[in-house]
Amino acid sequence: MADVMYGSKLAMQVGCRCFEALRRPQRPKILITDSQRFHGTDFLPNLRAAMKEEIGEWKDIEMEEFTGSGVMVDEDQTYDVKARLWAYGW
Protein backbone atom coordinates (compact mmCIF):
# COMPACT_ATOMS: atom_id res chain seq x y z
CA MET A 1 0.00 0.00 0.00
CA ALA A 2 1.45 3.37 -0.88
CA ASP A 3 0.43 6.98 -0.46
CA VAL A 4 -3.23 6.56 0.40
CA MET A 5 -3.19 8.05 3.90
CA TYR A 6 -4.41 11.57 3.17
CA GLY A 7 -5.89 12.16 6.61
CA SER A 8 -6.22 10.73 10.09
CA LYS A 9 -9.53 8.92 9.49
CA LEU A 10 -8.23 7.12 6.43
CA ALA A 11 -4.94 6.28 8.16
CA MET A 12 -6.79 4.80 11.13
CA GLN A 13 -8.81 2.63 8.71
CA VAL A 14 -5.54 1.41 7.19
CA GLY A 15 -4.46 0.48 10.71
CA CYS A 16 -7.76 -1.38 11.28
CA ARG A 17 -7.29 -3.37 8.07
CA CYS A 18 -3.73 -4.25 9.14
CA PHE A 19 -5.08 -5.43 12.51
CA GLU A 20 -7.65 -7.64 10.76
CA ALA A 21 -4.97 -9.14 8.52
CA LEU A 22 -2.54 -9.73 11.38
CA ARG A 23 -5.16 -11.61 13.40
CA ARG A 24 -5.33 -14.34 10.75
CA PRO A 25 -3.69 -17.69 11.50
CA GLN A 26 -1.22 -17.15 8.66
CA ARG A 27 -0.01 -13.60 9.02
CA PRO A 28 0.66 -11.78 5.78
CA LYS A 29 3.64 -9.64 4.94
CA ILE A 30 2.70 -5.96 4.96
CA LEU A 31 4.56 -3.10 3.32
CA ILE A 32 3.25 0.47 3.58
CA THR A 33 4.92 3.66 2.40
CA ASP A 34 3.85 7.20 3.17
CA SER A 35 5.72 9.85 1.21
CA GLN A 36 3.33 12.66 2.10
CA ARG A 37 3.69 12.24 5.89
CA PHE A 38 0.47 14.10 6.56
CA HIS A 39 -0.32 14.95 10.17
CA GLY A 40 -2.30 12.22 11.86
CA THR A 41 -1.33 9.34 9.57
CA ASP A 42 0.57 7.40 12.23
CA PHE A 43 -1.69 4.44 13.03
CA LEU A 44 1.13 2.34 14.55
CA PRO A 45 0.55 3.28 18.23
CA ASN A 46 -3.08 2.14 18.02
CA LEU A 47 -2.14 -1.00 16.08
CA ARG A 48 0.62 -1.83 18.58
CA ALA A 49 -1.83 -1.46 21.49
CA ALA A 50 -4.42 -3.66 19.76
CA MET A 51 -1.85 -6.33 18.86
CA LYS A 52 -0.25 -6.22 22.33
CA GLU A 53 3.15 -6.89 20.78
CA GLU A 54 5.99 -5.03 19.14
CA ILE A 55 5.31 -4.43 15.46
CA GLY A 56 8.16 -2.13 14.50
CA GLU A 57 8.40 1.54 13.67
CA TRP A 58 8.32 3.78 10.63
CA LYS A 59 11.70 4.02 8.90
CA ASP A 60 12.73 7.04 6.89
CA ILE A 61 14.01 6.07 3.45
CA GLU A 62 15.46 7.97 0.52
CA MET A 63 15.51 6.87 -3.09
CA GLU A 64 17.60 8.83 -5.56
CA GLU A 65 16.51 9.20 -9.16
CA PHE A 66 13.22 7.34 -8.70
CA THR A 67 11.15 7.17 -11.90
CA GLY A 68 7.39 7.01 -11.58
CA SER A 69 4.10 8.69 -12.33
CA GLY A 70 1.43 10.26 -10.19
CA VAL A 71 -2.02 11.73 -10.07
CA MET A 72 -2.64 14.12 -12.97
CA VAL A 73 0.82 13.44 -14.45
CA ASP A 74 0.83 12.34 -18.08
CA GLU A 75 4.39 11.02 -18.26
CA ASP A 76 6.88 9.41 -15.89
CA GLN A 77 9.09 11.75 -13.93
CA THR A 78 12.48 11.14 -12.32
CA TYR A 79 13.08 12.67 -8.91
CA ASP A 80 14.52 11.99 -5.47
CA VAL A 81 12.02 10.57 -2.97
CA LYS A 82 11.93 10.83 0.80
CA ALA A 83 9.32 8.62 2.40
CA ARG A 84 8.61 6.62 5.49
CA LEU A 85 8.18 2.87 5.33
CA TRP A 86 6.62 0.31 7.64
CA ALA A 87 7.20 -3.36 6.94
CA TYR A 88 5.88 -6.35 8.87
CA GLY A 89 6.87 -9.97 8.29
CA TRP A 90 9.88 -9.37 6.04
mmCIF file of N, CA and C in Angstrom:
data_model
loop_
_atom_site.group_PDB
_atom_site.id
_atom_site.type_symbol
_atom_site.label_atom_id
_atom_site.label_comp_id
_atom_site.label_asym_id
_atom_site.label_seq_id
_atom_site.Cartn_x
_atom_site.Cartn_y
_atom_site.Cartn_z
ATOM 1 N N MET A 1 0.849 -1.150 0.000
ATOM 2 C CA MET A 1 0.000 0.000 0.000
ATOM 3 C C MET A 1 0.904 1.225 0.000
ATOM 4 N N ALA A 2 0.592 2.192 -0.800
ATOM 5 C CA ALA A 2 1.451 3.373 -0.881
ATOM 6 C C ALA A 2 0.626 4.636 -1.072
ATOM 7 N N ASP A 3 0.957 5.621 -0.283
ATOM 8 C CA ASP A 3 0.429 6.985 -0.459
ATOM 9 C C ASP A 3 -1.087 7.061 -0.556
ATOM 10 N N VAL A 4 -1.770 6.438 0.372
ATOM 11 C CA VAL A 4 -3.230 6.556 0.403
ATOM 12 C C VAL A 4 -3.713 7.201 1.694
ATOM 13 N N MET A 5 -2.791 7.534 2.595
ATOM 14 C CA MET A 5 -3.191 8.053 3.901
ATOM 15 C C MET A 5 -3.223 9.580 3.883
ATOM 16 N N TYR A 6 -4.298 10.130 3.336
ATOM 17 C CA TYR A 6 -4.411 11.572 3.171
ATOM 18 C C TYR A 6 -5.018 12.273 4.373
ATOM 19 N N GLY A 7 -5.331 11.553 5.405
ATOM 20 C CA GLY A 7 -5.890 12.155 6.608
ATOM 21 C C GLY A 7 -5.955 11.142 7.725
ATOM 22 N N SER A 8 -6.255 11.615 8.926
ATOM 23 C CA SER A 8 -6.222 10.728 10.088
ATOM 24 C C SER A 8 -7.283 9.631 10.025
ATOM 25 N N LYS A 9 -8.477 9.942 9.547
ATOM 26 C CA LYS A 9 -9.529 8.918 9.490
ATOM 27 C C LYS A 9 -9.139 7.785 8.541
ATOM 28 N N LEU A 10 -8.634 8.139 7.387
ATOM 29 C CA LEU A 10 -8.228 7.122 6.428
ATOM 30 C C LEU A 10 -7.043 6.315 6.963
ATOM 31 N N ALA A 11 -6.096 6.984 7.592
ATOM 32 C CA ALA A 11 -4.942 6.278 8.156
ATOM 33 C C ALA A 11 -5.371 5.300 9.244
ATOM 34 N N MET A 12 -6.314 5.700 10.077
ATOM 35 C CA MET A 12 -6.789 4.799 11.125
ATOM 36 C C MET A 12 -7.489 3.583 10.519
ATOM 37 N N GLN A 13 -8.180 3.774 9.394
ATOM 38 C CA GLN A 13 -8.806 2.635 8.715
ATOM 39 C C GLN A 13 -7.749 1.700 8.140
ATOM 40 N N VAL A 14 -6.651 2.253 7.646
ATOM 41 C CA VAL A 14 -5.538 1.415 7.189
ATOM 42 C C VAL A 14 -5.037 0.579 8.357
ATOM 43 N N GLY A 15 -4.883 1.211 9.522
ATOM 44 C CA GLY A 15 -4.457 0.479 10.715
ATOM 45 C C GLY A 15 -5.432 -0.625 11.091
ATOM 46 N N CYS A 16 -6.738 -0.359 10.983
ATOM 47 C CA CYS A 16 -7.758 -1.383 11.276
ATOM 48 C C CYS A 16 -7.646 -2.558 10.316
ATOM 49 N N ARG A 17 -7.425 -2.282 9.038
ATOM 50 C CA ARG A 17 -7.289 -3.368 8.066
ATOM 51 C C ARG A 17 -6.028 -4.191 8.354
ATOM 52 N N CYS A 18 -4.956 -3.520 8.769
ATOM 53 C CA CYS A 18 -3.734 -4.245 9.142
ATOM 54 C C CYS A 18 -4.013 -5.153 10.337
ATOM 55 N N PHE A 19 -4.737 -4.642 11.329
ATOM 56 C CA PHE A 19 -5.084 -5.432 12.506
ATOM 57 C C PHE A 19 -5.870 -6.674 12.102
ATOM 58 N N GLU A 20 -6.858 -6.502 11.233
ATOM 59 C CA GLU A 20 -7.648 -7.643 10.765
ATOM 60 C C GLU A 20 -6.756 -8.678 10.081
ATOM 61 N N ALA A 21 -5.852 -8.211 9.242
ATOM 62 C CA ALA A 21 -4.969 -9.135 8.518
ATOM 63 C C ALA A 21 -4.015 -9.844 9.467
ATOM 64 N N LEU A 22 -3.516 -9.136 10.468
ATOM 65 C CA LEU A 22 -2.539 -9.730 11.379
ATOM 66 C C LEU A 22 -3.166 -10.663 12.405
ATOM 67 N N ARG A 23 -4.474 -10.678 12.504
ATOM 68 C CA ARG A 23 -5.157 -11.609 13.399
ATOM 69 C C ARG A 23 -5.392 -12.966 12.741
ATOM 70 N N ARG A 24 -5.133 -13.073 11.465
ATOM 71 C CA ARG A 24 -5.332 -14.335 10.753
ATOM 72 C C ARG A 24 -4.293 -15.363 11.201
ATOM 73 N N PRO A 25 -4.642 -16.653 11.100
ATOM 74 C CA PRO A 25 -3.686 -17.687 11.496
ATOM 75 C C PRO A 25 -2.357 -17.605 10.731
ATOM 76 N N GLN A 26 -2.437 -17.336 9.453
ATOM 77 C CA GLN A 26 -1.220 -17.147 8.658
ATOM 78 C C GLN A 26 -1.075 -15.662 8.408
ATOM 79 N N ARG A 27 -0.180 -15.048 9.148
ATOM 80 C CA ARG A 27 -0.008 -13.601 9.022
ATOM 81 C C ARG A 27 0.631 -13.238 7.690
ATOM 82 N N PRO A 28 0.096 -12.212 7.057
ATOM 83 C CA PRO A 28 0.664 -11.778 5.780
ATOM 84 C C PRO A 28 1.889 -10.896 6.001
ATOM 85 N N LYS A 29 2.593 -10.656 4.938
ATOM 86 C CA LYS A 29 3.637 -9.640 4.937
ATOM 87 C C LYS A 29 2.966 -8.334 4.541
ATOM 88 N N ILE A 30 3.317 -7.259 5.227
ATOM 89 C CA ILE A 30 2.702 -5.962 4.960
ATOM 90 C C ILE A 30 3.812 -4.954 4.693
ATOM 91 N N LEU A 31 3.614 -4.159 3.669
ATOM 92 C CA LEU A 31 4.558 -3.099 3.319
ATOM 93 C C LEU A 31 3.746 -1.844 3.012
ATOM 94 N N ILE A 32 3.978 -0.786 3.772
ATOM 95 C CA ILE A 32 3.251 0.466 3.582
ATOM 96 C C ILE A 32 4.263 1.596 3.495
ATOM 97 N N THR A 33 4.095 2.458 2.500
ATOM 98 C CA THR A 33 4.917 3.657 2.399
ATOM 99 C C THR A 33 4.016 4.881 2.493
ATOM 100 N N ASP A 34 4.588 5.952 2.996
ATOM 101 C CA ASP A 34 3.849 7.200 3.169
ATOM 102 C C ASP A 34 4.791 8.346 2.845
ATOM 103 N N SER A 35 4.802 8.788 1.600
ATOM 104 C CA SER A 35 5.721 9.851 1.214
ATOM 105 C C SER A 35 5.195 11.230 1.579
ATOM 106 N N GLN A 36 3.901 11.351 1.793
ATOM 107 C CA GLN A 36 3.333 12.659 2.102
ATOM 108 C C GLN A 36 3.510 13.029 3.571
ATOM 109 N N ARG A 37 3.513 12.029 4.441
ATOM 110 C CA ARG A 37 3.688 12.238 5.887
ATOM 111 C C ARG A 37 2.718 13.285 6.436
ATOM 112 N N PHE A 38 1.463 13.163 6.057
ATOM 113 C CA PHE A 38 0.473 14.098 6.557
ATOM 114 C C PHE A 38 0.296 13.925 8.063
ATOM 115 N N HIS A 39 -0.063 14.993 8.725
ATOM 116 C CA HIS A 39 -0.319 14.947 10.169
ATOM 117 C C HIS A 39 -1.444 13.955 10.458
ATOM 118 N N GLY A 40 -1.237 13.138 11.442
ATOM 119 C CA GLY A 40 -2.295 12.217 11.861
ATOM 120 C C GLY A 40 -2.327 10.899 11.122
ATOM 121 N N THR A 41 -1.299 10.600 10.320
ATOM 122 C CA THR A 41 -1.334 9.342 9.574
ATOM 123 C C THR A 41 -0.597 8.211 10.287
ATOM 124 N N ASP A 42 -0.168 8.445 11.518
ATOM 125 C CA ASP A 42 0.572 7.402 12.231
ATOM 126 C C ASP A 42 -0.391 6.509 13.005
ATOM 127 N N PHE A 43 -0.775 5.391 12.402
ATOM 128 C CA PHE A 43 -1.689 4.441 13.026
ATOM 129 C C PHE A 43 -0.952 3.405 13.879
ATOM 130 N N LEU A 44 0.381 3.393 13.860
ATOM 131 C CA LEU A 44 1.128 2.344 14.547
ATOM 132 C C LEU A 44 0.902 2.291 16.062
ATOM 133 N N PRO A 45 0.807 3.411 16.791
ATOM 134 C CA PRO A 45 0.549 3.281 18.231
ATOM 135 C C PRO A 45 -0.749 2.535 18.539
ATOM 136 N N ASN A 46 -1.814 2.843 17.802
ATOM 137 C CA ASN A 46 -3.082 2.136 18.017
ATOM 138 C C ASN A 46 -2.981 0.669 17.618
ATOM 139 N N LEU A 47 -2.302 0.388 16.526
ATOM 140 C CA LEU A 47 -2.144 -0.998 16.082
ATOM 141 C C LEU A 47 -1.308 -1.782 17.089
ATOM 142 N N ARG A 48 -0.235 -1.171 17.591
ATOM 143 C CA ARG A 48 0.623 -1.826 18.578
ATOM 144 C C ARG A 48 -0.175 -2.161 19.842
ATOM 145 N N ALA A 49 -1.016 -1.228 20.300
ATOM 146 C CA ALA A 49 -1.831 -1.461 21.488
ATOM 147 C C ALA A 49 -2.840 -2.582 21.253
ATOM 148 N N ALA A 50 -3.437 -2.613 20.076
ATOM 149 C CA ALA A 50 -4.419 -3.659 19.757
ATOM 150 C C ALA A 50 -3.756 -5.025 19.640
ATOM 151 N N MET A 51 -2.562 -5.066 19.050
ATOM 152 C CA MET A 51 -1.850 -6.332 18.858
ATOM 153 C C MET A 51 -1.200 -6.820 20.154
ATOM 154 N N LYS A 52 -0.914 -5.902 21.061
ATOM 155 C CA LYS A 52 -0.250 -6.223 22.328
ATOM 156 C C LYS A 52 1.103 -6.878 22.097
ATOM 157 N N GLU A 53 1.802 -6.400 21.076
ATOM 158 C CA GLU A 53 3.149 -6.887 20.777
ATOM 159 C C GLU A 53 3.894 -5.830 19.975
ATOM 160 N N GLU A 54 5.171 -5.974 19.902
ATOM 161 C CA GLU A 54 5.985 -5.028 19.141
ATOM 162 C C GLU A 54 5.803 -5.307 17.647
ATOM 163 N N ILE A 55 5.545 -4.263 16.894
ATOM 164 C CA ILE A 55 5.308 -4.428 15.458
ATOM 165 C C ILE A 55 6.229 -3.572 14.613
ATOM 166 N N GLY A 56 7.214 -2.941 15.256
ATOM 167 C CA GLY A 56 8.159 -2.130 14.502
ATOM 168 C C GLY A 56 7.755 -0.670 14.454
ATOM 169 N N GLU A 57 8.577 0.101 13.776
ATOM 170 C CA GLU A 57 8.400 1.541 13.673
ATOM 171 C C GLU A 57 8.501 1.964 12.218
ATOM 172 N N TRP A 58 8.089 3.183 11.937
ATOM 173 C CA TRP A 58 8.318 3.776 10.631
ATOM 174 C C TRP A 58 9.818 3.958 10.447
ATOM 175 N N LYS A 59 10.305 3.748 9.242
ATOM 176 C CA LYS A 59 11.696 4.020 8.903
ATOM 177 C C LYS A 59 11.716 5.057 7.790
ATOM 178 N N ASP A 60 12.573 6.043 7.947
ATOM 179 C CA ASP A 60 12.734 7.036 6.891
ATOM 180 C C ASP A 60 13.643 6.467 5.815
ATOM 181 N N ILE A 61 13.214 6.575 4.568
ATOM 182 C CA ILE A 61 14.011 6.065 3.450
ATOM 183 C C ILE A 61 14.172 7.163 2.402
ATOM 184 N N GLU A 62 15.218 7.055 1.626
ATOM 185 C CA GLU A 62 15.463 7.974 0.516
ATOM 186 C C GLU A 62 15.810 7.155 -0.717
ATOM 187 N N MET A 63 15.213 7.519 -1.814
ATOM 188 C CA MET A 63 15.512 6.869 -3.090
ATOM 189 C C MET A 63 15.922 7.956 -4.072
ATOM 190 N N GLU A 64 17.122 7.841 -4.597
ATOM 191 C CA GLU A 64 17.605 8.832 -5.561
ATOM 192 C C GLU A 64 17.228 8.416 -6.972
ATOM 193 N N GLU A 65 16.852 9.384 -7.756
ATOM 194 C CA GLU A 65 16.514 9.203 -9.162
ATOM 195 C C GLU A 65 15.432 8.139 -9.366
ATOM 196 N N PHE A 66 14.379 8.217 -8.564
ATOM 197 C CA PHE A 66 13.220 7.342 -8.704
ATOM 198 C C PHE A 66 12.422 7.793 -9.918
ATOM 199 N N THR A 67 11.979 6.847 -10.735
ATOM 200 C CA THR A 67 11.154 7.167 -11.896
ATOM 201 C C THR A 67 9.761 6.593 -11.680
ATOM 202 N N GLY A 68 8.760 7.461 -11.772
ATOM 203 C CA GLY A 68 7.392 7.014 -11.582
ATOM 204 C C GLY A 68 6.417 8.073 -12.051
ATOM 205 N N SER A 69 5.147 7.756 -11.930
ATOM 206 C CA SER A 69 4.105 8.688 -12.335
ATOM 207 C C SER A 69 3.273 9.031 -11.112
ATOM 208 N N GLY A 70 2.281 9.868 -11.304
ATOM 209 C CA GLY A 70 1.431 10.260 -10.194
ATOM 210 C C GLY A 70 0.095 10.753 -10.688
ATOM 211 N N VAL A 71 -0.702 11.217 -9.747
ATOM 212 C CA VAL A 71 -2.022 11.728 -10.069
ATOM 213 C C VAL A 71 -1.883 12.970 -10.951
ATOM 214 N N MET A 72 -2.608 12.993 -12.028
ATOM 215 C CA MET A 72 -2.636 14.122 -12.969
ATOM 216 C C MET A 72 -1.272 14.383 -13.609
ATOM 217 N N VAL A 73 -0.487 13.339 -13.783
ATOM 218 C CA VAL A 73 0.818 13.440 -14.449
ATOM 219 C C VAL A 73 0.756 12.536 -15.668
ATOM 220 N N ASP A 74 0.968 13.110 -16.844
ATOM 221 C CA ASP A 74 0.833 12.342 -18.079
ATOM 222 C C ASP A 74 2.013 11.417 -18.347
ATOM 223 N N GLU A 75 3.207 11.813 -17.956
ATOM 224 C CA GLU A 75 4.393 11.020 -18.256
ATOM 225 C C GLU A 75 5.166 10.728 -16.977
ATOM 226 N N ASP A 76 6.016 9.714 -17.029
ATOM 227 C CA ASP A 76 6.876 9.409 -15.894
ATOM 228 C C ASP A 76 7.806 10.583 -15.613
ATOM 229 N N GLN A 77 8.142 10.728 -14.357
ATOM 230 C CA GLN A 77 9.086 11.749 -13.925
ATOM 231 C C GLN A 77 10.183 11.076 -13.116
ATOM 232 N N THR A 78 11.371 11.647 -13.128
ATOM 233 C CA THR A 78 12.475 11.140 -12.320
ATOM 234 C C THR A 78 12.809 12.188 -11.271
ATOM 235 N N TYR A 79 12.847 11.747 -10.021
ATOM 236 C CA TYR A 79 13.080 12.671 -8.913
ATOM 237 C C TYR A 79 13.579 11.889 -7.698
ATOM 238 N N ASP A 80 14.102 12.603 -6.716
ATOM 239 C CA ASP A 80 14.516 11.989 -5.466
ATOM 240 C C ASP A 80 13.308 11.912 -4.541
ATOM 241 N N VAL A 81 13.172 10.796 -3.828
ATOM 242 C CA VAL A 81 12.020 10.566 -2.968
ATOM 243 C C VAL A 81 12.480 10.384 -1.526
ATOM 244 N N LYS A 82 11.785 11.067 -0.632
ATOM 245 C CA LYS A 82 11.931 10.829 0.799
ATOM 246 C C LYS A 82 10.581 10.331 1.276
ATOM 247 N N ALA A 83 10.577 9.205 1.945
ATOM 248 C CA ALA A 83 9.323 8.619 2.405
ATOM 249 C C ALA A 83 9.560 7.905 3.720
ATOM 250 N N ARG A 84 8.473 7.508 4.336
ATOM 251 C CA ARG A 84 8.610 6.617 5.486
ATOM 252 C C ARG A 84 7.996 5.282 5.107
ATOM 253 N N LEU A 85 8.534 4.236 5.706
ATOM 254 C CA LEU A 85 8.183 2.871 5.335
ATOM 255 C C LEU A 85 7.918 2.078 6.607
ATOM 256 N N TRP A 86 6.863 1.270 6.580
ATOM 257 C CA TRP A 86 6.616 0.309 7.645
ATOM 258 C C TRP A 86 6.469 -1.054 7.000
ATOM 259 N N ALA A 87 7.243 -1.994 7.471
ATOM 260 C CA ALA A 87 7.197 -3.356 6.939
ATOM 261 C C ALA A 87 6.983 -4.332 8.090
ATOM 262 N N TYR A 88 6.124 -5.316 7.871
ATOM 263 C CA TYR A 88 5.881 -6.353 8.867
ATOM 264 C C TYR A 88 6.007 -7.716 8.178
ATOM 265 N N GLY A 89 6.765 -8.598 8.792
ATOM 266 C CA GLY A 89 6.872 -9.965 8.288
ATOM 267 C C GLY A 89 7.954 -10.188 7.258
ATOM 268 N N TRP A 90 8.812 -9.238 7.026
ATOM 269 C CA TRP A 90 9.876 -9.369 6.037
ATOM 270 C C TRP A 90 11.149 -9.823 6.694
#
